PDB file of C-alpha atoms in Angstrom:
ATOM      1  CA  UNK A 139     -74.918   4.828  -1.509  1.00 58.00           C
ATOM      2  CA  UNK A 140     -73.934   3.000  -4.859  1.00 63.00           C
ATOM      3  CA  UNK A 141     -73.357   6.755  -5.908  1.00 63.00           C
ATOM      4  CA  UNK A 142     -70.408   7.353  -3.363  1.00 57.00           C
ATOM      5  CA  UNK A 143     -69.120   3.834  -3.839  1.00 57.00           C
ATOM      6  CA  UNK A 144     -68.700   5.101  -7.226  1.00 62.00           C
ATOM      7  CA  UNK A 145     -67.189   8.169  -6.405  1.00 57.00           C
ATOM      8  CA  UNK A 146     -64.047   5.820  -4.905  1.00 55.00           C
ATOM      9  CA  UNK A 147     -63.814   4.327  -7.727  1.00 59.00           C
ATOM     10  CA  UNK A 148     -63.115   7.316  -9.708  1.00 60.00           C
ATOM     11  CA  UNK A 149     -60.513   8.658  -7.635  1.00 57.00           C
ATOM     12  CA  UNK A 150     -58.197   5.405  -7.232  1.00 57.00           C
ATOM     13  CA  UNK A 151     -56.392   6.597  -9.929  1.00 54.00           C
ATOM     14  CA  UNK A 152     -52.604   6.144 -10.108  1.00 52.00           C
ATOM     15  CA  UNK A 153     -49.839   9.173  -9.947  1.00 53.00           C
ATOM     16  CA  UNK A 154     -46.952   8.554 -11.561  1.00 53.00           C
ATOM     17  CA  UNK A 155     -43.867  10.521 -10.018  1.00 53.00           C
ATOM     18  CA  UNK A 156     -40.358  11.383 -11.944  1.00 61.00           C
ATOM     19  CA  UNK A 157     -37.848  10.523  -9.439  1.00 61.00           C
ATOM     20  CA  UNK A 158     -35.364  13.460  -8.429  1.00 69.00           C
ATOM     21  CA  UNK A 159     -32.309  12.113  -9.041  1.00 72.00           C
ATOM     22  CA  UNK A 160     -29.693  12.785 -11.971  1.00 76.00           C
ATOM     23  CA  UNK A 161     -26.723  11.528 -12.368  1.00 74.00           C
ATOM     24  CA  UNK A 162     -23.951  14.420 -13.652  1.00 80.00           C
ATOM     25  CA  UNK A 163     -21.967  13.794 -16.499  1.00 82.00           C
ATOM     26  CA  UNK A 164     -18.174  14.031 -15.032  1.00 85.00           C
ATOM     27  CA  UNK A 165     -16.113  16.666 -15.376  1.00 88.00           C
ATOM     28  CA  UNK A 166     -12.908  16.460 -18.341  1.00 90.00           C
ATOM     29  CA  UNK A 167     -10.052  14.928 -16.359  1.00 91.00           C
ATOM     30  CA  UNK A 168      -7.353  18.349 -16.711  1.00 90.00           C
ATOM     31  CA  UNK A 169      -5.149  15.441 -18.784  1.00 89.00           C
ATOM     32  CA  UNK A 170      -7.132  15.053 -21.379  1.00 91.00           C
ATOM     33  CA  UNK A 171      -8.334  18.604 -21.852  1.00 91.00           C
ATOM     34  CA  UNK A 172      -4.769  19.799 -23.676  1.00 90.00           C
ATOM     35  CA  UNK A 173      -5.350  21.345 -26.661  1.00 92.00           C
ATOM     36  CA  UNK A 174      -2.712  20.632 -29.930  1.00 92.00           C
ATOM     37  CA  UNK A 175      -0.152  22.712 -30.520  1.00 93.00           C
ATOM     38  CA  UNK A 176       0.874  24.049 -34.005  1.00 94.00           C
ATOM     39  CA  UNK A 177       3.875  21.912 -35.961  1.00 95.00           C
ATOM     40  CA  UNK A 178       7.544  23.961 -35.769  1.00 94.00           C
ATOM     41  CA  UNK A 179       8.592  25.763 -38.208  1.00 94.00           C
ATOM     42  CA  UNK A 180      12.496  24.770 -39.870  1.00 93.00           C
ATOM     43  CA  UNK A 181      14.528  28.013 -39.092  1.00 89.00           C
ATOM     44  CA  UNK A 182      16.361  29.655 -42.022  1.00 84.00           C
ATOM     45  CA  UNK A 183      20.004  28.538 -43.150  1.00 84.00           C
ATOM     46  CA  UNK A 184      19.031  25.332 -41.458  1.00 88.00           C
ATOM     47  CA  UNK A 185      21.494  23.071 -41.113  1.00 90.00           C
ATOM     48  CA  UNK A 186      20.569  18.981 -42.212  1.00 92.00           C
ATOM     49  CA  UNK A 187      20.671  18.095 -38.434  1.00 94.00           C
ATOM     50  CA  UNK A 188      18.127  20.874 -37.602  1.00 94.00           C
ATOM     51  CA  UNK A 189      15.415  20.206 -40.123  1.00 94.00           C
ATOM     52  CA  UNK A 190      15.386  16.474 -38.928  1.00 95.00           C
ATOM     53  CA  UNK A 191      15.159  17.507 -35.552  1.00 95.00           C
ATOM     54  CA  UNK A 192      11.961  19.666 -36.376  1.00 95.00           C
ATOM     55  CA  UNK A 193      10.280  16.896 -38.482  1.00 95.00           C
ATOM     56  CA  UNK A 194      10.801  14.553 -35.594  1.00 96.00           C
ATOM     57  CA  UNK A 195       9.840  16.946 -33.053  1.00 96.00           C
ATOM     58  CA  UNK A 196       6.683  17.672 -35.432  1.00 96.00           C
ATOM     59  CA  UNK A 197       6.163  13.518 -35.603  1.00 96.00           C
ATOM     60  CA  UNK A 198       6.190  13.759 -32.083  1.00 96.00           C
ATOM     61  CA  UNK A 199       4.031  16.628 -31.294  1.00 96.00           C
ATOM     62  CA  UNK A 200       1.451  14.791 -33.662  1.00 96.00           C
ATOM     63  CA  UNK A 201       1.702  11.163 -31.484  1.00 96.00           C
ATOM     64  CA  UNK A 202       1.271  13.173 -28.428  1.00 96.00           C
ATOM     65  CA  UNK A 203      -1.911  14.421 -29.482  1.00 96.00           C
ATOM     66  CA  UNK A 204      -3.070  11.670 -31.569  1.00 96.00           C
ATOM     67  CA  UNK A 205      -2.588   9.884 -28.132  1.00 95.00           C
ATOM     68  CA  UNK A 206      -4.782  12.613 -26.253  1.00 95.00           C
ATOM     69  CA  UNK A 207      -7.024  12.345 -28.930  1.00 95.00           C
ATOM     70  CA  UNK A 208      -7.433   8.963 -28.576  1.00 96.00           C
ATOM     71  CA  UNK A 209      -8.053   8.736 -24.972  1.00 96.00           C
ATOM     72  CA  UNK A 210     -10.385  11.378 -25.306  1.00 96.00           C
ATOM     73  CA  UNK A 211     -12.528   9.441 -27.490  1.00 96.00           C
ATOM     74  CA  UNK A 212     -12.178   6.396 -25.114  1.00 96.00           C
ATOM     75  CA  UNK A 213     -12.660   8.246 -22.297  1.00 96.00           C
ATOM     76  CA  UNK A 214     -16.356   9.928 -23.404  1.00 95.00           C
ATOM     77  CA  UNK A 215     -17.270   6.528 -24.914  1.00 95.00           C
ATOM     78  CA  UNK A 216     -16.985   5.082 -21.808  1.00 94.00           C
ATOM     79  CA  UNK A 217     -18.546   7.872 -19.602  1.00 93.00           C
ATOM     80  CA  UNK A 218     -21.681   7.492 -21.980  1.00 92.00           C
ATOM     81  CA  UNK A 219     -22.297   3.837 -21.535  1.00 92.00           C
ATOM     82  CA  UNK A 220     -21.786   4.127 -17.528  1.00 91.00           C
ATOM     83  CA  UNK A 221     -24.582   6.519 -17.463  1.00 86.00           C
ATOM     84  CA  UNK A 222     -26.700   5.105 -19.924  1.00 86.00           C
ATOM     85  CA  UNK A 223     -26.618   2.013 -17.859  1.00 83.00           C
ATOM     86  CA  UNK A 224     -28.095   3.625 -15.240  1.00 79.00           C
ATOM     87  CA  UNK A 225     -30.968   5.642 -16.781  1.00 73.00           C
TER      88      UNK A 225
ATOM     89  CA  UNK B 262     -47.994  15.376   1.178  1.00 61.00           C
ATOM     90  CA  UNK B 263     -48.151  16.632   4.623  1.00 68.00           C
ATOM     91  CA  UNK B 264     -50.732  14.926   6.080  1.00 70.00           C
ATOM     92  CA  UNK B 265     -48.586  11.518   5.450  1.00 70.00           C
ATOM     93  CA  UNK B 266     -45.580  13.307   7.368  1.00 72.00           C
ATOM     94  CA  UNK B 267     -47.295  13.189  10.510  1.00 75.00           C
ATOM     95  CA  UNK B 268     -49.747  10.747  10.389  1.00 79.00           C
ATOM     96  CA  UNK B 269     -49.038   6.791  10.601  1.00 83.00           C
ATOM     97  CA  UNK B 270     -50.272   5.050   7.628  1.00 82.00           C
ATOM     98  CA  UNK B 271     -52.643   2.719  10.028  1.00 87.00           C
ATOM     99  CA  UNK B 272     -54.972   5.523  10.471  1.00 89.00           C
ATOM    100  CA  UNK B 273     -55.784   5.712   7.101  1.00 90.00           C
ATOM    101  CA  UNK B 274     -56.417   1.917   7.317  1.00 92.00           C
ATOM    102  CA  UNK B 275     -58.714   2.663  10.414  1.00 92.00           C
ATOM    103  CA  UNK B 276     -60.637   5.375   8.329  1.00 91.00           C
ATOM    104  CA  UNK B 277     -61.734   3.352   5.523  1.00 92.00           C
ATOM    105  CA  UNK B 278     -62.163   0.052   7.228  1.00 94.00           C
ATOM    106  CA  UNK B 279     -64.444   2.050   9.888  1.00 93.00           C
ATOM    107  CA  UNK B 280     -66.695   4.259   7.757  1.00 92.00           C
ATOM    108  CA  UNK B 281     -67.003   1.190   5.714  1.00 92.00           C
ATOM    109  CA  UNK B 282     -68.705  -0.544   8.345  1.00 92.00           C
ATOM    110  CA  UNK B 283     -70.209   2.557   9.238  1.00 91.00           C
ATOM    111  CA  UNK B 284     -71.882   2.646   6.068  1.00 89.00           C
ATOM    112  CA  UNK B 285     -73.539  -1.137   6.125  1.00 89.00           C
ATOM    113  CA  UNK B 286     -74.655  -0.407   9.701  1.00 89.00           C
ATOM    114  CA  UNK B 287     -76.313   3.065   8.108  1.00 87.00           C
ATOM    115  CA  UNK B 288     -78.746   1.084   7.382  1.00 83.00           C
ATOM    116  CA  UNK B 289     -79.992   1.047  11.071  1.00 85.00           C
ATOM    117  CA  UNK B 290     -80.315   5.019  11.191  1.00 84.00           C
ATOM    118  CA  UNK B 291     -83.531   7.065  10.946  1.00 85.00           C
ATOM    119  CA  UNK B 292     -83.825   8.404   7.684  1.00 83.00           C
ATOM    120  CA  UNK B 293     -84.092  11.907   8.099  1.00 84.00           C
ATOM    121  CA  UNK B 294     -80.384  11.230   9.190  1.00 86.00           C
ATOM    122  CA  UNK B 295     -79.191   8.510   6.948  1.00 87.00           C
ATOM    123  CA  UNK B 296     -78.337  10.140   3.557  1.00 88.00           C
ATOM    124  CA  UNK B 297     -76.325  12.708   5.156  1.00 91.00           C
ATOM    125  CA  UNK B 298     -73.916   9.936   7.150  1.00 91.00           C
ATOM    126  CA  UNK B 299     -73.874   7.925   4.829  1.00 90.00           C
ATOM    127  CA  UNK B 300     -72.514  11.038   2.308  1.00 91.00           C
ATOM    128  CA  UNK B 301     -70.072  11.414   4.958  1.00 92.00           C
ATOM    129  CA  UNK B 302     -69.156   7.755   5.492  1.00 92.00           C
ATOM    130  CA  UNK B 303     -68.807   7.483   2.083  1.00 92.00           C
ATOM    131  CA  UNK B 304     -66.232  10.914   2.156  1.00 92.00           C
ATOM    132  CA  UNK B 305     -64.228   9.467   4.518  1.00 92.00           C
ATOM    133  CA  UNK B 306     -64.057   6.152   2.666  1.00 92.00           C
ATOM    134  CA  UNK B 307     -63.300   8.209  -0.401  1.00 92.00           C
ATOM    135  CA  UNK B 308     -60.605  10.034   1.753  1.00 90.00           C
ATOM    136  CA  UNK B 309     -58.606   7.251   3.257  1.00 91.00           C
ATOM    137  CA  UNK B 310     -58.398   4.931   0.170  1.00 92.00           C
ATOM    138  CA  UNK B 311     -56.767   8.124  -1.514  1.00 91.00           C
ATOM    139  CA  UNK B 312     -54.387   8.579   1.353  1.00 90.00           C
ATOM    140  CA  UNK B 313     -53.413   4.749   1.281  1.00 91.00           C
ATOM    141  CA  UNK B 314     -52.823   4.796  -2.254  1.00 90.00           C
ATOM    142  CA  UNK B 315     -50.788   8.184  -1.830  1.00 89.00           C
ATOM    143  CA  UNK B 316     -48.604   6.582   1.281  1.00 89.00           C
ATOM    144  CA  UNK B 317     -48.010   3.150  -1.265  1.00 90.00           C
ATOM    145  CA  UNK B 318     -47.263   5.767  -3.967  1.00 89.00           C
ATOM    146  CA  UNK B 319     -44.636   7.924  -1.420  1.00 87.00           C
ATOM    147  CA  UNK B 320     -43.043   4.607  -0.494  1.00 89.00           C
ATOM    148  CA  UNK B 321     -41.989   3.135  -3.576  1.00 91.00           C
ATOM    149  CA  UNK B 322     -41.088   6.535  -4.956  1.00 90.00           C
ATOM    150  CA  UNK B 323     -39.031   6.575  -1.828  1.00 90.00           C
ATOM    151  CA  UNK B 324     -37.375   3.459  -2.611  1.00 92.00           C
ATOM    152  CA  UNK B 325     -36.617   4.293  -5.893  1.00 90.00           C
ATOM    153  CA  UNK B 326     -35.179   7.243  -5.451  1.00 91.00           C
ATOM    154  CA  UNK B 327     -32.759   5.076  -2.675  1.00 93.00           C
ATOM    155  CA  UNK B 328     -32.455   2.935  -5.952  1.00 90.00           C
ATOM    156  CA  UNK B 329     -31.578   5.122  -8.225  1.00 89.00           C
ATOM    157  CA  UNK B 330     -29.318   7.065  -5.888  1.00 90.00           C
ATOM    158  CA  UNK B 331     -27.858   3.744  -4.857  1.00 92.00           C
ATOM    159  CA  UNK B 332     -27.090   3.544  -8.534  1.00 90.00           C
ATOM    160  CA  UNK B 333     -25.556   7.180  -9.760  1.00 90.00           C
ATOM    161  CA  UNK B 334     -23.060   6.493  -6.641  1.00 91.00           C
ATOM    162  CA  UNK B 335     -22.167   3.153  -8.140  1.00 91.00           C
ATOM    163  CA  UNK B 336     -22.272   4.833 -11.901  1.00 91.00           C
ATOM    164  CA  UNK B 337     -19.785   7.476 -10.386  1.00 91.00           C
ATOM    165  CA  UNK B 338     -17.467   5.228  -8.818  1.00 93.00           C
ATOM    166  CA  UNK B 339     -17.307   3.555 -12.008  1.00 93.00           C
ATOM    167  CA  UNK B 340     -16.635   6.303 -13.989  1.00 93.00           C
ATOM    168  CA  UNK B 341     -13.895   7.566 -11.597  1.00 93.00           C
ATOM    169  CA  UNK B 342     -12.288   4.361 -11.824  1.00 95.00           C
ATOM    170  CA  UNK B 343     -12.354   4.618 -16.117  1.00 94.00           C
ATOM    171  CA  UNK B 344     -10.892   7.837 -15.731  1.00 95.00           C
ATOM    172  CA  UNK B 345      -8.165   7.004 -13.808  1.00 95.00           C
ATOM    173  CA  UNK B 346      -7.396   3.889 -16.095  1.00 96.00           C
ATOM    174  CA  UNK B 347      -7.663   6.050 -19.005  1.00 96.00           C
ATOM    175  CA  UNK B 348      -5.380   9.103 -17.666  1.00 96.00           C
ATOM    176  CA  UNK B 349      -2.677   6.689 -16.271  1.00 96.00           C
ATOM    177  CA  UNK B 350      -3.021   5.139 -20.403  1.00 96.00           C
ATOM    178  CA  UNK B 351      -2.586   7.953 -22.056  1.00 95.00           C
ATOM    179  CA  UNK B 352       0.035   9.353 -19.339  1.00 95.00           C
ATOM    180  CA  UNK B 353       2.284   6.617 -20.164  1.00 96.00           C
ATOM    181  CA  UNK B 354       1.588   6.856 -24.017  1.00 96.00           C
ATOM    182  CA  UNK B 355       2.810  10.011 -23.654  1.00 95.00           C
ATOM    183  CA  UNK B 356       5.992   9.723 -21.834  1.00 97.00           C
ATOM    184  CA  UNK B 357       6.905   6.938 -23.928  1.00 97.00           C
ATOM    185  CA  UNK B 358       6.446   9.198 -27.360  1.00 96.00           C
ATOM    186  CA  UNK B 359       8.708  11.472 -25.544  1.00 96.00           C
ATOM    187  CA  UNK B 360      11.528   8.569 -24.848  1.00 96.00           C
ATOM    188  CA  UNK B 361      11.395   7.891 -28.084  1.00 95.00           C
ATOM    189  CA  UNK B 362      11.300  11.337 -29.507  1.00 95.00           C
ATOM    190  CA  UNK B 363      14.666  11.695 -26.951  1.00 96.00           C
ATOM    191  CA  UNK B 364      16.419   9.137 -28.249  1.00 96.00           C
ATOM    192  CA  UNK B 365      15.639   9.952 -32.304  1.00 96.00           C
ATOM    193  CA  UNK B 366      17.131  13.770 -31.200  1.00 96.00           C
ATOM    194  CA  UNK B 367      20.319  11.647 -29.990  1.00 96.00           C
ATOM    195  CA  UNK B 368      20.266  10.018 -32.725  1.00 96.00           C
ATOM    196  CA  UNK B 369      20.365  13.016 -34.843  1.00 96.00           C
ATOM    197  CA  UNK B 370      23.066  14.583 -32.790  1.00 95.00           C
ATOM    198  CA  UNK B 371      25.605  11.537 -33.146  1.00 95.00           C
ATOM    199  CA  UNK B 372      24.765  10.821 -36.673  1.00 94.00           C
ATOM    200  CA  UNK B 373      23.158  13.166 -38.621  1.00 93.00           C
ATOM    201  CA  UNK B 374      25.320  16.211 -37.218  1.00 93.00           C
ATOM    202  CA  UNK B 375      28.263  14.222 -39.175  1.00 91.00           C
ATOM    203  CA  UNK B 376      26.261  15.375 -42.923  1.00 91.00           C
ATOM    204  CA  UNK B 377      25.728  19.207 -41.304  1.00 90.00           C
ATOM    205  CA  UNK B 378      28.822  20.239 -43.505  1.00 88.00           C
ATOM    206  CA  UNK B 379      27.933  18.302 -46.720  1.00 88.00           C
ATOM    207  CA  UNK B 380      24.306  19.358 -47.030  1.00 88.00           C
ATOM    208  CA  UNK B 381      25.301  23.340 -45.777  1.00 85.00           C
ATOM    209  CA  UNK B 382      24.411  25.949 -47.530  1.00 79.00           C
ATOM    210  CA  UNK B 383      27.196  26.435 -50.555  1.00 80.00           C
ATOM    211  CA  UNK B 384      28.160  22.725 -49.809  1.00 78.00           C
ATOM    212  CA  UNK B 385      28.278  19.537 -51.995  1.00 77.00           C
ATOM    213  CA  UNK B 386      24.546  19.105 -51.648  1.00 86.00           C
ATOM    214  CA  UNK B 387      23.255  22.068 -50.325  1.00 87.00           C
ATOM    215  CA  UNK B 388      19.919  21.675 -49.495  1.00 88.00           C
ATOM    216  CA  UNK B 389      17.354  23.708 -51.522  1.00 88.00           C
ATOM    217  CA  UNK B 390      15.233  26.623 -49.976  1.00 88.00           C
ATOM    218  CA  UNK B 391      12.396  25.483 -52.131  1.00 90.00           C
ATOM    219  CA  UNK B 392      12.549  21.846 -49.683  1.00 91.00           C
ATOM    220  CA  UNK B 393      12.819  23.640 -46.170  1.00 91.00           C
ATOM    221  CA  UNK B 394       9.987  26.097 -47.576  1.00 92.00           C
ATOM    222  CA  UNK B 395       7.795  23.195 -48.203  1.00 93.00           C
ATOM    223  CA  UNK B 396       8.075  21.639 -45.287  1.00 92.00           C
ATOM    224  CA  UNK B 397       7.207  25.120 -43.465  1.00 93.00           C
ATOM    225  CA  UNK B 398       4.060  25.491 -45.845  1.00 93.00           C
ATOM    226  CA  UNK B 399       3.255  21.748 -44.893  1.00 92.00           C
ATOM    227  CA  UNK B 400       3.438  22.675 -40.892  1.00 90.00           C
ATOM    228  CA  UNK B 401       1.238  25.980 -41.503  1.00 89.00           C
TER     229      UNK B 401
END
């Protein structure tokens, strides 16, 4: 009998089980996934008016995606420590 | 497991607590008959602690998986909410850097426009092809 009782013994052993459930990383918002477009180019026979319109438009194109850059950054930052909390 | 699907957990209870006793009162039986109940009893006892210990095991990984479900949602919300924050952010960066890009081209239009003549080509300071050419290479 002491035998058997032994055999329970040997097969209380624990199972450990991986639970099922992942969490998805989100998907880019569409606002953040624009690409940056190339600088402008100062026509020929410019006038003085013209090439400081294309350096500004040039400084501008640059804060726009600086700006998308930048909330990019933030936004997968953020993403990453919501579901790290979690696993 | 599918024996835990369809059984109640209490029968398990019943299994082991009764072949226990079944095997101290073993003692009582003839012997020709006792080593084989007893390896039965003993089966049985064998059999229903496992099947306890796997209906424990299915409950709490049910409840963690209502745990960690419970969680992702949360994590989800969350995350939709950032996005949102971050999107409305960087929407308004944006249309401000076009404001100000609006009013700079004004700018340029009421002032600079007034130095078109002196700095045109053949003017009093014409502006050199070598500058405009560098500023091209620059935006390349």
């Amino acid at each position: 009998m002491k035998k058997y009782l032994l055999l329970l013994v040997l097969f209380l052993c624990g199972c450990s089980t991986t639970v099922p459930v992942t969490a998805k990383f989100p998907a880019l918002p569409e606002e953040l996934s624009v690409t940056c477009p190339p600088l402008k180019k100062i026509p020929e026979e410019a006038k003085l008016s013209d090439i400081t319109k294309t350096v500004t438009n040039n400084y501008q194109l640059y804060h726009l995606c600086s700006a998308n850059n930048n909330a990019l950054l933030e936004w997968i930052t953020t993403q990453k420590k919501i579901f790290k909390e979690i696993q | 497991m599918w024996l835990l699907n369809f059984l109640p957990n209490w029968v398990f209870y019943f299994v082991v607590i009764g072949s226990s006793i079944g095997l101290l009162v073993s003692q009582l039986i003839p012997i020709q008959f006792r080593t084989i109940t007893q390896a039965a009893l003993a089966a049985l006892v064998v059999f229903g602690a496992f099947m306890i210990g796997a209906s424990y095991n299915e409950e709490k990984w049910k409840q963690r998986v209502v745990e960690v479900e419970k969680k992702v949602a949360e994590a989800e919300n969350k995350s939709a909410i950032e996005t949102v924050k971050i999107v409305d952010r960087v929407v308004y960066k944006k249309q401000v850097v076009h404001d100000k890009a609006e009013e700079v081209v004004k700018y340029i239009d009421r002032e600079i426009v007034k130095y078109d003549v002196k700095f045109a080509p053949g003017g009093v300071c014409e502006i050199p092809k070598e500058f405009v050419e560098a500023l091209n290479k620059a935006a390349e």
